[in-house]
């Protein structure tokens, strides 16, 4: 599959955005957010999945936001129908829903969705979230503590992140990562990093899950204080849910797809900075 930029569809002065939600109020709120970021955007509102698919057949759409609960189909079914189309398979699809966390824990969100947003964070937060898609010049960077013991995987993944402006500190073991976190705390610059990205399966005595446990327990860093993304090739829903329940912000499926990895990194960094800003206010 050829690499496709997440923002390549949002390049014109008048992008077409499809907003799918059974609530007229929610559709209007999302439209207001979009108009604030893209004054000339053409926002197409739909209250059903079938109506959305009809619009997709009739013309080019640059971005889709969808609820998970629609009157005629599940939002994930809509996302898969879009991916199955030949002409617009790479449209960014963002789930905007109030039960995102529930779906994440049950692993009911999959690769058909580009990203997701929890309505509980509020529509001001949604504006910042959408900005990451429609204004690529405002990409978020940050310091990433990266734990990976495969030299080949680490080299490729580090290049992906550095190319997008992230500063990467790479270590090959959980023990080394914990040492860096302890040093940062001892020097009064805790947590020392903006985000942790770790493989779940490592050759040392400690796993990515152990690192997550230490970050949330021993160090006491919350999801907002230090986001943790865990890379895994394990398709077992129970194992995935266990990592999320233990405090992982999100999972990154292996093999790594650059555009999705960067999107998840930037999203978690935006949310974390907003959380820290609110705490300091």
PDB file of C-alpha atoms in Angstrom:
ATOM      1  CA  UNK A   1       0.000   0.000   0.000  1.00  0.00           C
ATOM      2  CA  UNK A   2       1.442   3.359  -0.969  1.00  0.00           C
ATOM      3  CA  UNK A   3       2.083   5.858   1.812  1.00  0.00           C
ATOM      4  CA  UNK A   4      -0.568   8.543   1.810  1.00  0.00           C
ATOM      5  CA  UNK A   5      -0.418  11.741   3.846  1.00  0.00           C
ATOM      6  CA  UNK A   6      -3.236  12.245   6.300  1.00  0.00           C
ATOM      7  CA  UNK A   7      -3.565  15.825   5.141  1.00  0.00           C
ATOM      8  CA  UNK A   8      -3.340  15.315   1.407  1.00  0.00           C
ATOM      9  CA  UNK A   9      -7.145  15.424   1.142  1.00  0.00           C
ATOM     10  CA  UNK A  10      -7.334  18.692   3.064  1.00  0.00           C
ATOM     11  CA  UNK A  11      -5.289  20.806   0.712  1.00  0.00           C
ATOM     12  CA  UNK A  12      -7.838  22.956  -1.119  1.00  0.00           C
ATOM     13  CA  UNK A  13      -9.305  26.274   0.022  1.00  0.00           C
ATOM     14  CA  UNK A  14     -12.773  24.708   0.091  1.00  0.00           C
ATOM     15  CA  UNK A  15     -12.456  21.164   1.464  1.00  0.00           C
ATOM     16  CA  UNK A  16     -15.598  19.053   1.756  1.00  0.00           C
ATOM     17  CA  UNK A  17     -16.138  17.566   5.221  1.00  0.00           C
ATOM     18  CA  UNK A  18     -18.789  14.944   5.928  1.00  0.00           C
ATOM     19  CA  UNK A  19     -20.240  15.062   9.454  1.00  0.00           C
ATOM     20  CA  UNK A  20     -22.300  11.984  10.333  1.00  0.00           C
ATOM     21  CA  UNK A  21     -24.316  12.093  13.561  1.00  0.00           C
ATOM     22  CA  UNK A  22     -27.960  11.430  14.396  1.00  0.00           C
ATOM     23  CA  UNK A  23     -28.117  14.573  16.546  1.00  0.00           C
ATOM     24  CA  UNK A  24     -28.726  17.825  14.674  1.00  0.00           C
ATOM     25  CA  UNK A  25     -27.316  19.742  17.649  1.00  0.00           C
ATOM     26  CA  UNK A  26     -24.059  17.777  17.566  1.00  0.00           C
ATOM     27  CA  UNK A  27     -23.772  18.198  13.806  1.00  0.00           C
ATOM     28  CA  UNK A  28     -24.131  21.962  14.186  1.00  0.00           C
ATOM     29  CA  UNK A  29     -21.549  22.070  16.967  1.00  0.00           C
ATOM     30  CA  UNK A  30     -19.039  20.126  14.875  1.00  0.00           C
ATOM     31  CA  UNK A  31     -19.810  22.340  11.875  1.00  0.00           C
ATOM     32  CA  UNK A  32     -19.095  25.405  14.022  1.00  0.00           C
ATOM     33  CA  UNK A  33     -15.736  23.931  15.041  1.00  0.00           C
ATOM     34  CA  UNK A  34     -14.854  23.135  11.445  1.00  0.00           C
ATOM     35  CA  UNK A  35     -15.864  26.569  10.197  1.00  0.00           C
ATOM     36  CA  UNK A  36     -13.686  28.196  12.833  1.00  0.00           C
ATOM     37  CA  UNK A  37     -10.672  26.287  11.532  1.00  0.00           C
ATOM     38  CA  UNK A  38     -11.634  26.275   7.837  1.00  0.00           C
ATOM     39  CA  UNK A  39     -13.939  29.235   7.086  1.00  0.00           C
ATOM     40  CA  UNK A  40     -14.426  28.159   3.472  1.00  0.00           C
ATOM     41  CA  UNK A  41     -15.036  24.483   4.162  1.00  0.00           C
ATOM     42  CA  UNK A  42     -18.160  22.884   2.756  1.00  0.00           C
ATOM     43  CA  UNK A  43     -19.684  20.906   5.628  1.00  0.00           C
ATOM     44  CA  UNK A  44     -22.144  18.179   4.642  1.00  0.00           C
ATOM     45  CA  UNK A  45     -24.280  16.903   7.515  1.00  0.00           C
ATOM     46  CA  UNK A  46     -25.861  13.436   7.547  1.00  0.00           C
ATOM     47  CA  UNK A  47     -27.948  11.704  10.192  1.00  0.00           C
ATOM     48  CA  UNK A  48     -27.596   8.160   8.822  1.00  0.00           C
ATOM     49  CA  UNK A  49     -24.859   5.959   7.431  1.00  0.00           C
ATOM     50  CA  UNK A  50     -26.715   5.344   4.169  1.00  0.00           C
ATOM     51  CA  UNK A  51     -27.052   9.071   3.575  1.00  0.00           C
ATOM     52  CA  UNK A  52     -23.321   9.456   4.163  1.00  0.00           C
ATOM     53  CA  UNK A  53     -22.465   6.694   1.681  1.00  0.00           C
ATOM     54  CA  UNK A  54     -24.694   8.356  -0.908  1.00  0.00           C
ATOM     55  CA  UNK A  55     -22.758  11.610  -0.546  1.00  0.00           C
ATOM     56  CA  UNK A  56     -19.487   9.705  -0.856  1.00  0.00           C
ATOM     57  CA  UNK A  57     -20.668   8.193  -4.138  1.00  0.00           C
ATOM     58  CA  UNK A  58     -21.720  11.573  -5.471  1.00  0.00           C
ATOM     59  CA  UNK A  59     -18.492  13.486  -4.980  1.00  0.00           C
ATOM     60  CA  UNK A  60     -15.096  13.816  -3.337  1.00  0.00           C
ATOM     61  CA  UNK A  61     -15.044  14.155   0.444  1.00  0.00           C
ATOM     62  CA  UNK A  62     -11.857  15.299   2.219  1.00  0.00           C
ATOM     63  CA  UNK A  63     -12.565  14.339   5.834  1.00  0.00           C
ATOM     64  CA  UNK A  64     -15.243  12.297   7.627  1.00  0.00           C
ATOM     65  CA  UNK A  65     -16.328  12.578  11.249  1.00  0.00           C
ATOM     66  CA  UNK A  66     -18.827  10.024  12.460  1.00  0.00           C
ATOM     67  CA  UNK A  67     -20.664   9.004  15.594  1.00  0.00           C
ATOM     68  CA  UNK A  68     -20.501   5.349  16.585  1.00  0.00           C
ATOM     69  CA  UNK A  69     -24.217   4.970  17.163  1.00  0.00           C
ATOM     70  CA  UNK A  70     -26.283   5.754  14.081  1.00  0.00           C
ATOM     71  CA  UNK A  71     -29.933   4.893  13.506  1.00  0.00           C
ATOM     72  CA  UNK A  72     -29.240   2.523  10.607  1.00  0.00           C
ATOM     73  CA  UNK A  73     -25.718   1.194  11.204  1.00  0.00           C
ATOM     74  CA  UNK A  74     -22.750   1.280  13.529  1.00  0.00           C
ATOM     75  CA  UNK A  75     -20.135   3.941  12.835  1.00  0.00           C
ATOM     76  CA  UNK A  76     -17.492   1.249  12.414  1.00  0.00           C
ATOM     77  CA  UNK A  77     -19.570  -0.367   9.676  1.00  0.00           C
ATOM     78  CA  UNK A  78     -19.651   2.978   7.909  1.00  0.00           C
ATOM     79  CA  UNK A  79     -15.884   3.327   8.265  1.00  0.00           C
ATOM     80  CA  UNK A  80     -15.326  -0.111   6.737  1.00  0.00           C
ATOM     81  CA  UNK A  81     -17.677   0.708   3.845  1.00  0.00           C
ATOM     82  CA  UNK A  82     -15.616   3.822   3.114  1.00  0.00           C
ATOM     83  CA  UNK A  83     -12.375   1.852   3.236  1.00  0.00           C
ATOM     84  CA  UNK A  84     -13.822  -0.722   0.852  1.00  0.00           C
ATOM     85  CA  UNK A  85     -14.478   1.954  -1.771  1.00  0.00           C
ATOM     86  CA  UNK A  86     -11.834   2.341  -4.452  1.00  0.00           C
ATOM     87  CA  UNK A  87     -11.997   6.075  -5.038  1.00  0.00           C
ATOM     88  CA  UNK A  88     -11.795   7.431  -1.484  1.00  0.00           C
ATOM     89  CA  UNK A  89     -10.221   4.671   0.565  1.00  0.00           C
ATOM     90  CA  UNK A  90      -7.679   6.985   2.221  1.00  0.00           C
ATOM     91  CA  UNK A  91     -10.042   9.635   3.594  1.00  0.00           C
ATOM     92  CA  UNK A  92      -9.212  10.469   7.211  1.00  0.00           C
ATOM     93  CA  UNK A  93     -12.097   9.079   9.304  1.00  0.00           C
ATOM     94  CA  UNK A  94     -12.443  10.468  12.825  1.00  0.00           C
ATOM     95  CA  UNK A  95     -14.866   8.947  15.314  1.00  0.00           C
ATOM     96  CA  UNK A  96     -16.498  11.602  17.512  1.00  0.00           C
ATOM     97  CA  UNK A  97     -18.433   9.802  20.218  1.00  0.00           C
ATOM     98  CA  UNK A  98     -19.312   9.676  23.894  1.00  0.00           C
ATOM     99  CA  UNK A  99     -18.420   5.998  24.262  1.00  0.00           C
ATOM    100  CA  UNK A 100     -14.949   6.011  22.735  1.00  0.00           C
ATOM    101  CA  UNK A 101     -13.307   4.730  25.924  1.00  0.00           C
ATOM    102  CA  UNK A 102     -15.785   1.852  26.179  1.00  0.00           C
ATOM    103  CA  UNK A 103     -15.073   0.872  22.579  1.00  0.00           C
ATOM    104  CA  UNK A 104     -11.322   1.164  23.123  1.00  0.00           C
ATOM    105  CA  UNK A 105     -11.417  -1.108  26.131  1.00  0.00           C
ATOM    106  CA  UNK A 106     -13.426  -3.706  24.230  1.00  0.00           C
ATOM    107  CA  UNK A 107     -11.165  -3.224  21.181  1.00  0.00           C
ATOM    108  CA  UNK A 108     -14.107  -2.410  18.930  1.00  0.00           C
ATOM    109  CA  UNK A 109     -12.184   0.355  17.160  1.00  0.00           C
ATOM    110  CA  UNK A 110      -9.832  -0.913  14.480  1.00  0.00           C
ATOM    111  CA  UNK A 111      -7.652   0.245  11.592  1.00  0.00           C
ATOM    112  CA  UNK A 112     -10.611   1.476   9.543  1.00  0.00           C
ATOM    113  CA  UNK A 113     -10.682   4.525  11.828  1.00  0.00           C
ATOM    114  CA  UNK A 114      -7.881   7.051  11.476  1.00  0.00           C
ATOM    115  CA  UNK A 115      -8.423   8.539  14.908  1.00  0.00           C
ATOM    116  CA  UNK A 116     -11.045   9.103  17.584  1.00  0.00           C
ATOM    117  CA  UNK A 117     -12.246  11.856  19.883  1.00  0.00           C
ATOM    118  CA  UNK A 118     -14.205  11.533  23.133  1.00  0.00           C
ATOM    119  CA  UNK A 119     -17.046  14.062  23.360  1.00  0.00           C
ATOM    120  CA  UNK A 120     -16.486  14.215  27.110  1.00  0.00           C
ATOM    121  CA  UNK A 121     -13.428  16.375  26.459  1.00  0.00           C
ATOM    122  CA  UNK A 122     -15.639  19.157  25.118  1.00  0.00           C
ATOM    123  CA  UNK A 123     -15.943  20.930  21.812  1.00  0.00           C
ATOM    124  CA  UNK A 124     -13.136  23.394  22.521  1.00  0.00           C
ATOM    125  CA  UNK A 125     -10.872  20.364  22.710  1.00  0.00           C
ATOM    126  CA  UNK A 126     -12.430  19.072  19.495  1.00  0.00           C
ATOM    127  CA  UNK A 127     -11.363  22.295  17.781  1.00  0.00           C
ATOM    128  CA  UNK A 128      -7.747  21.679  18.783  1.00  0.00           C
ATOM    129  CA  UNK A 129      -8.054  18.057  17.707  1.00  0.00           C
ATOM    130  CA  UNK A 130      -9.367  18.900  14.243  1.00  0.00           C
ATOM    131  CA  UNK A 131      -6.720  21.571  13.862  1.00  0.00           C
ATOM    132  CA  UNK A 132      -4.134  18.797  13.804  1.00  0.00           C
ATOM    133  CA  UNK A 133      -5.703  17.498  10.597  1.00  0.00           C
ATOM    134  CA  UNK A 134      -6.670  20.649   8.760  1.00  0.00           C
ATOM    135  CA  UNK A 135      -3.603  22.739   9.578  1.00  0.00           C
ATOM    136  CA  UNK A 136      -0.531  20.504   9.161  1.00  0.00           C
ATOM    137  CA  UNK A 137       1.808  23.460   9.691  1.00  0.00           C
ATOM    138  CA  UNK A 138       0.781  23.329  13.346  1.00  0.00           C
ATOM    139  CA  UNK A 139       1.952  19.771  13.922  1.00  0.00           C
ATOM    140  CA  UNK A 140       2.836  19.050  17.533  1.00  0.00           C
ATOM    141  CA  UNK A 141       6.343  17.941  18.392  1.00  0.00           C
ATOM    142  CA  UNK A 142       7.844  16.806  21.665  1.00  0.00           C
ATOM    143  CA  UNK A 143      10.388  14.640  23.474  1.00  0.00           C
ATOM    144  CA  UNK A 144       9.671  10.931  23.138  1.00  0.00           C
ATOM    145  CA  UNK A 145      11.221   8.210  25.291  1.00  0.00           C
ATOM    146  CA  UNK A 146      11.281   5.230  22.923  1.00  0.00           C
ATOM    147  CA  UNK A 147      11.868   1.658  24.142  1.00  0.00           C
ATOM    148  CA  UNK A 148      12.582  -0.957  21.460  1.00  0.00           C
ATOM    149  CA  UNK A 149      15.145  -3.770  21.453  1.00  0.00           C
ATOM    150  CA  UNK A 150      15.076  -4.520  17.714  1.00  0.00           C
ATOM    151  CA  UNK A 151      17.773  -2.471  15.999  1.00  0.00           C
ATOM    152  CA  UNK A 152      16.033  -2.611  12.615  1.00  0.00           C
ATOM    153  CA  UNK A 153      12.603  -1.622  13.944  1.00  0.00           C
ATOM    154  CA  UNK A 154      14.077   1.081  16.149  1.00  0.00           C
ATOM    155  CA  UNK A 155      16.000   2.673  13.289  1.00  0.00           C
ATOM    156  CA  UNK A 156      12.961   2.828  11.007  1.00  0.00           C
ATOM    157  CA  UNK A 157      10.549   4.032  13.698  1.00  0.00           C
ATOM    158  CA  UNK A 158      12.971   6.625  15.048  1.00  0.00           C
ATOM    159  CA  UNK A 159      13.390   8.044  11.547  1.00  0.00           C
ATOM    160  CA  UNK A 160       9.596   8.295  11.197  1.00  0.00           C
ATOM    161  CA  UNK A 161       9.373  10.325  14.392  1.00  0.00           C
ATOM    162  CA  UNK A 162      12.397  12.544  13.825  1.00  0.00           C
ATOM    163  CA  UNK A 163      11.251  13.345  10.314  1.00  0.00           C
ATOM    164  CA  UNK A 164       8.089  14.807  11.842  1.00  0.00           C
ATOM    165  CA  UNK A 165       9.967  16.949  14.365  1.00  0.00           C
ATOM    166  CA  UNK A 166       9.991  14.714  17.435  1.00  0.00           C
ATOM    167  CA  UNK A 167      13.104  14.507  19.613  1.00  0.00           C
ATOM    168  CA  UNK A 168      13.703  10.833  20.368  1.00  0.00           C
ATOM    169  CA  UNK A 169      15.643   9.242  23.225  1.00  0.00           C
ATOM    170  CA  UNK A 170      15.951   5.570  22.310  1.00  0.00           C
ATOM    171  CA  UNK A 171      16.802   2.812  24.794  1.00  0.00           C
ATOM    172  CA  UNK A 172      16.677  -0.951  24.363  1.00  0.00           C
ATOM    173  CA  UNK A 173      15.305  -2.001  27.769  1.00  0.00           C
ATOM    174  CA  UNK A 174      12.776  -1.057  30.410  1.00  0.00           C
ATOM    175  CA  UNK A 175      15.581  -0.871  32.957  1.00  0.00           C
ATOM    176  CA  UNK A 176      17.321   1.828  30.910  1.00  0.00           C
ATOM    177  CA  UNK A 177      14.052   3.739  30.478  1.00  0.00           C
ATOM    178  CA  UNK A 178      13.392   3.646  34.236  1.00  0.00           C
ATOM    179  CA  UNK A 179      16.892   4.965  34.885  1.00  0.00           C
ATOM    180  CA  UNK A 180      16.244   7.950  32.612  1.00  0.00           C
ATOM    181  CA  UNK A 181      12.926   8.660  34.325  1.00  0.00           C
ATOM    182  CA  UNK A 182      14.562   8.440  37.764  1.00  0.00           C
ATOM    183  CA  UNK A 183      17.325  10.802  36.661  1.00  0.00           C
ATOM    184  CA  UNK A 184      14.797  13.336  35.353  1.00  0.00           C
ATOM    185  CA  UNK A 185      12.876  13.205  38.633  1.00  0.00           C
ATOM    186  CA  UNK A 186      16.050  13.526  40.696  1.00  0.00           C
ATOM    187  CA  UNK A 187      17.097  16.593  38.710  1.00  0.00           C
ATOM    188  CA  UNK A 188      13.720  18.269  39.267  1.00  0.00           C
ATOM    189  CA  UNK A 189      12.551  18.073  35.642  1.00  0.00           C
ATOM    190  CA  UNK A 190       9.978  15.299  36.004  1.00  0.00           C
ATOM    191  CA  UNK A 191       8.671  13.551  34.055  1.00  0.00           C
ATOM    192  CA  UNK A 192      11.523  14.469  31.698  1.00  0.00           C
ATOM    193  CA  UNK A 193       9.697  13.437  28.537  1.00  0.00           C
ATOM    194  CA  UNK A 194       6.460  14.407  26.843  1.00  0.00           C
ATOM    195  CA  UNK A 195       5.499  10.856  25.895  1.00  0.00           C
ATOM    196  CA  UNK A 196       6.663   7.246  26.197  1.00  0.00           C
ATOM    197  CA  UNK A 197       6.485   4.869  23.233  1.00  0.00           C
ATOM    198  CA  UNK A 198       7.373   1.286  24.100  1.00  0.00           C
ATOM    199  CA  UNK A 199       7.162  -2.162  22.598  1.00  0.00           C
ATOM    200  CA  UNK A 200       5.246  -4.554  24.827  1.00  0.00           C
ATOM    201  CA  UNK A 201       7.562  -7.530  24.166  1.00  0.00           C
ATOM    202  CA  UNK A 202      11.204  -6.928  25.052  1.00  0.00           C
ATOM    203  CA  UNK A 203      14.160  -9.270  25.555  1.00  0.00           C
ATOM    204  CA  UNK A 204      15.007  -8.110  29.066  1.00  0.00           C
ATOM    205  CA  UNK A 205      13.415  -9.213  32.324  1.00  0.00           C
ATOM    206  CA  UNK A 206      10.843  -6.396  32.192  1.00  0.00           C
ATOM    207  CA  UNK A 207       8.188  -5.888  29.533  1.00  0.00           C
ATOM    208  CA  UNK A 208       6.452  -2.808  28.195  1.00  0.00           C
ATOM    209  CA  UNK A 209       3.598  -3.678  30.536  1.00  0.00           C
ATOM    210  CA  UNK A 210       6.008  -3.550  33.488  1.00  0.00           C
ATOM    211  CA  UNK A 211       7.199  -0.115  32.353  1.00  0.00           C
ATOM    212  CA  UNK A 212       3.596   1.063  32.171  1.00  0.00           C
ATOM    213  CA  UNK A 213       2.964  -0.230  35.695  1.00  0.00           C
ATOM    214  CA  UNK A 214       6.004   1.612  37.072  1.00  0.00           C
ATOM    215  CA  UNK A 215       5.079   4.861  35.312  1.00  0.00           C
ATOM    216  CA  UNK A 216       1.523   4.842  36.659  1.00  0.00           C
ATOM    217  CA  UNK A 217       2.360   3.310  40.045  1.00  0.00           C
ATOM    218  CA  UNK A 218       5.916   4.012  41.230  1.00  0.00           C
ATOM    219  CA  UNK A 219       6.230   7.402  39.549  1.00  0.00           C
ATOM    220  CA  UNK A 220       2.545   8.249  39.831  1.00  0.00           C
ATOM    221  CA  UNK A 221       2.348   9.909  36.414  1.00  0.00           C
ATOM    222  CA  UNK A 222      -1.203  10.124  35.097  1.00  0.00           C
ATOM    223  CA  UNK A 223      -2.204   9.702  31.461  1.00  0.00           C
ATOM    224  CA  UNK A 224      -2.191  13.466  31.080  1.00  0.00           C
ATOM    225  CA  UNK A 225       1.153  13.971  32.827  1.00  0.00           C
ATOM    226  CA  UNK A 226       2.981  11.327  30.769  1.00  0.00           C
ATOM    227  CA  UNK A 227       1.112   9.604  27.930  1.00  0.00           C
ATOM    228  CA  UNK A 228       2.205   6.036  27.195  1.00  0.00           C
ATOM    229  CA  UNK A 229       1.665   4.423  23.797  1.00  0.00           C
ATOM    230  CA  UNK A 230       2.352   0.712  23.606  1.00  0.00           C
ATOM    231  CA  UNK A 231       3.320  -1.048  20.376  1.00  0.00           C
ATOM    232  CA  UNK A 232       2.029  -4.577  20.024  1.00  0.00           C
ATOM    233  CA  UNK A 233       1.544  -7.262  17.431  1.00  0.00           C
ATOM    234  CA  UNK A 234      -0.767  -9.198  19.750  1.00  0.00           C
ATOM    235  CA  UNK A 235      -4.302  -9.351  18.320  1.00  0.00           C
ATOM    236  CA  UNK A 236      -5.782 -10.864  21.486  1.00  0.00           C
ATOM    237  CA  UNK A 237      -8.532  -8.443  22.627  1.00  0.00           C
ATOM    238  CA  UNK A 238      -8.156  -9.474  26.270  1.00  0.00           C
ATOM    239  CA  UNK A 239      -4.447  -8.645  26.291  1.00  0.00           C
ATOM    240  CA  UNK A 240      -5.070  -5.345  24.533  1.00  0.00           C
ATOM    241  CA  UNK A 241      -7.802  -4.393  26.990  1.00  0.00           C
ATOM    242  CA  UNK A 242      -5.533  -5.277  29.921  1.00  0.00           C
ATOM    243  CA  UNK A 243      -2.933  -2.773  28.718  1.00  0.00           C
ATOM    244  CA  UNK A 244      -5.533  -0.038  28.342  1.00  0.00           C
ATOM    245  CA  UNK A 245      -7.002  -0.764  31.762  1.00  0.00           C
ATOM    246  CA  UNK A 246      -3.488  -0.644  33.245  1.00  0.00           C
ATOM    247  CA  UNK A 247      -3.112   2.923  32.037  1.00  0.00           C
ATOM    248  CA  UNK A 248      -1.927   2.894  28.423  1.00  0.00           C
ATOM    249  CA  UNK A 249      -3.242   5.915  26.536  1.00  0.00           C
ATOM    250  CA  UNK A 250      -3.476   3.920  23.328  1.00  0.00           C
ATOM    251  CA  UNK A 251      -2.021   0.987  21.407  1.00  0.00           C
ATOM    252  CA  UNK A 252      -0.001   1.128  18.183  1.00  0.00           C
ATOM    253  CA  UNK A 253      -0.332  -2.005  16.117  1.00  0.00           C
ATOM    254  CA  UNK A 254       2.717  -3.619  14.532  1.00  0.00           C
ATOM    255  CA  UNK A 255       3.942  -3.501  11.864  1.00  0.00           C
ATOM    256  CA  UNK A 256       4.046   0.258  12.357  1.00  0.00           C
ATOM    257  CA  UNK A 257       2.270   2.441   9.809  1.00  0.00           C
ATOM    258  CA  UNK A 258       3.903   5.858   9.808  1.00  0.00           C
ATOM    259  CA  UNK A 259       0.866   8.037   9.199  1.00  0.00           C
ATOM    260  CA  UNK A 260      -1.118   6.434  12.037  1.00  0.00           C
ATOM    261  CA  UNK A 261       1.815   6.429  14.461  1.00  0.00           C
ATOM    262  CA  UNK A 262       2.456  10.135  13.926  1.00  0.00           C
ATOM    263  CA  UNK A 263      -1.251  10.955  14.250  1.00  0.00           C
ATOM    264  CA  UNK A 264      -1.516   9.092  17.560  1.00  0.00           C
ATOM    265  CA  UNK A 265       1.647  10.729  18.907  1.00  0.00           C
ATOM    266  CA  UNK A 266       0.474  14.206  17.997  1.00  0.00           C
ATOM    267  CA  UNK A 267      -3.008  13.637  19.378  1.00  0.00           C
ATOM    268  CA  UNK A 268      -1.760  12.378  22.735  1.00  0.00           C
ATOM    269  CA  UNK A 269       0.690  15.267  23.001  1.00  0.00           C
ATOM    270  CA  UNK A 270      -2.042  17.814  22.265  1.00  0.00           C
ATOM    271  CA  UNK A 271      -4.325  16.314  24.896  1.00  0.00           C
ATOM    272  CA  UNK A 272      -1.521  16.093  27.492  1.00  0.00           C
ATOM    273  CA  UNK A 273      -0.516  19.696  26.979  1.00  0.00           C
ATOM    274  CA  UNK A 274      -4.112  20.805  27.319  1.00  0.00           C
ATOM    275  CA  UNK A 275      -4.443  18.816  30.569  1.00  0.00           C
ATOM    276  CA  UNK A 276      -1.236  20.294  31.989  1.00  0.00           C
ATOM    277  CA  UNK A 277      -2.305  23.793  30.947  1.00  0.00           C
ATOM    278  CA  UNK A 278      -5.638  23.419  32.743  1.00  0.00           C
ATOM    279  CA  UNK A 279      -3.891  22.144  35.874  1.00  0.00           C
ATOM    280  CA  UNK A 280      -1.582  25.164  35.952  1.00  0.00           C
ATOM    281  CA  UNK A 281      -4.389  27.681  35.359  1.00  0.00           C
TER     282      UNK A 281
END
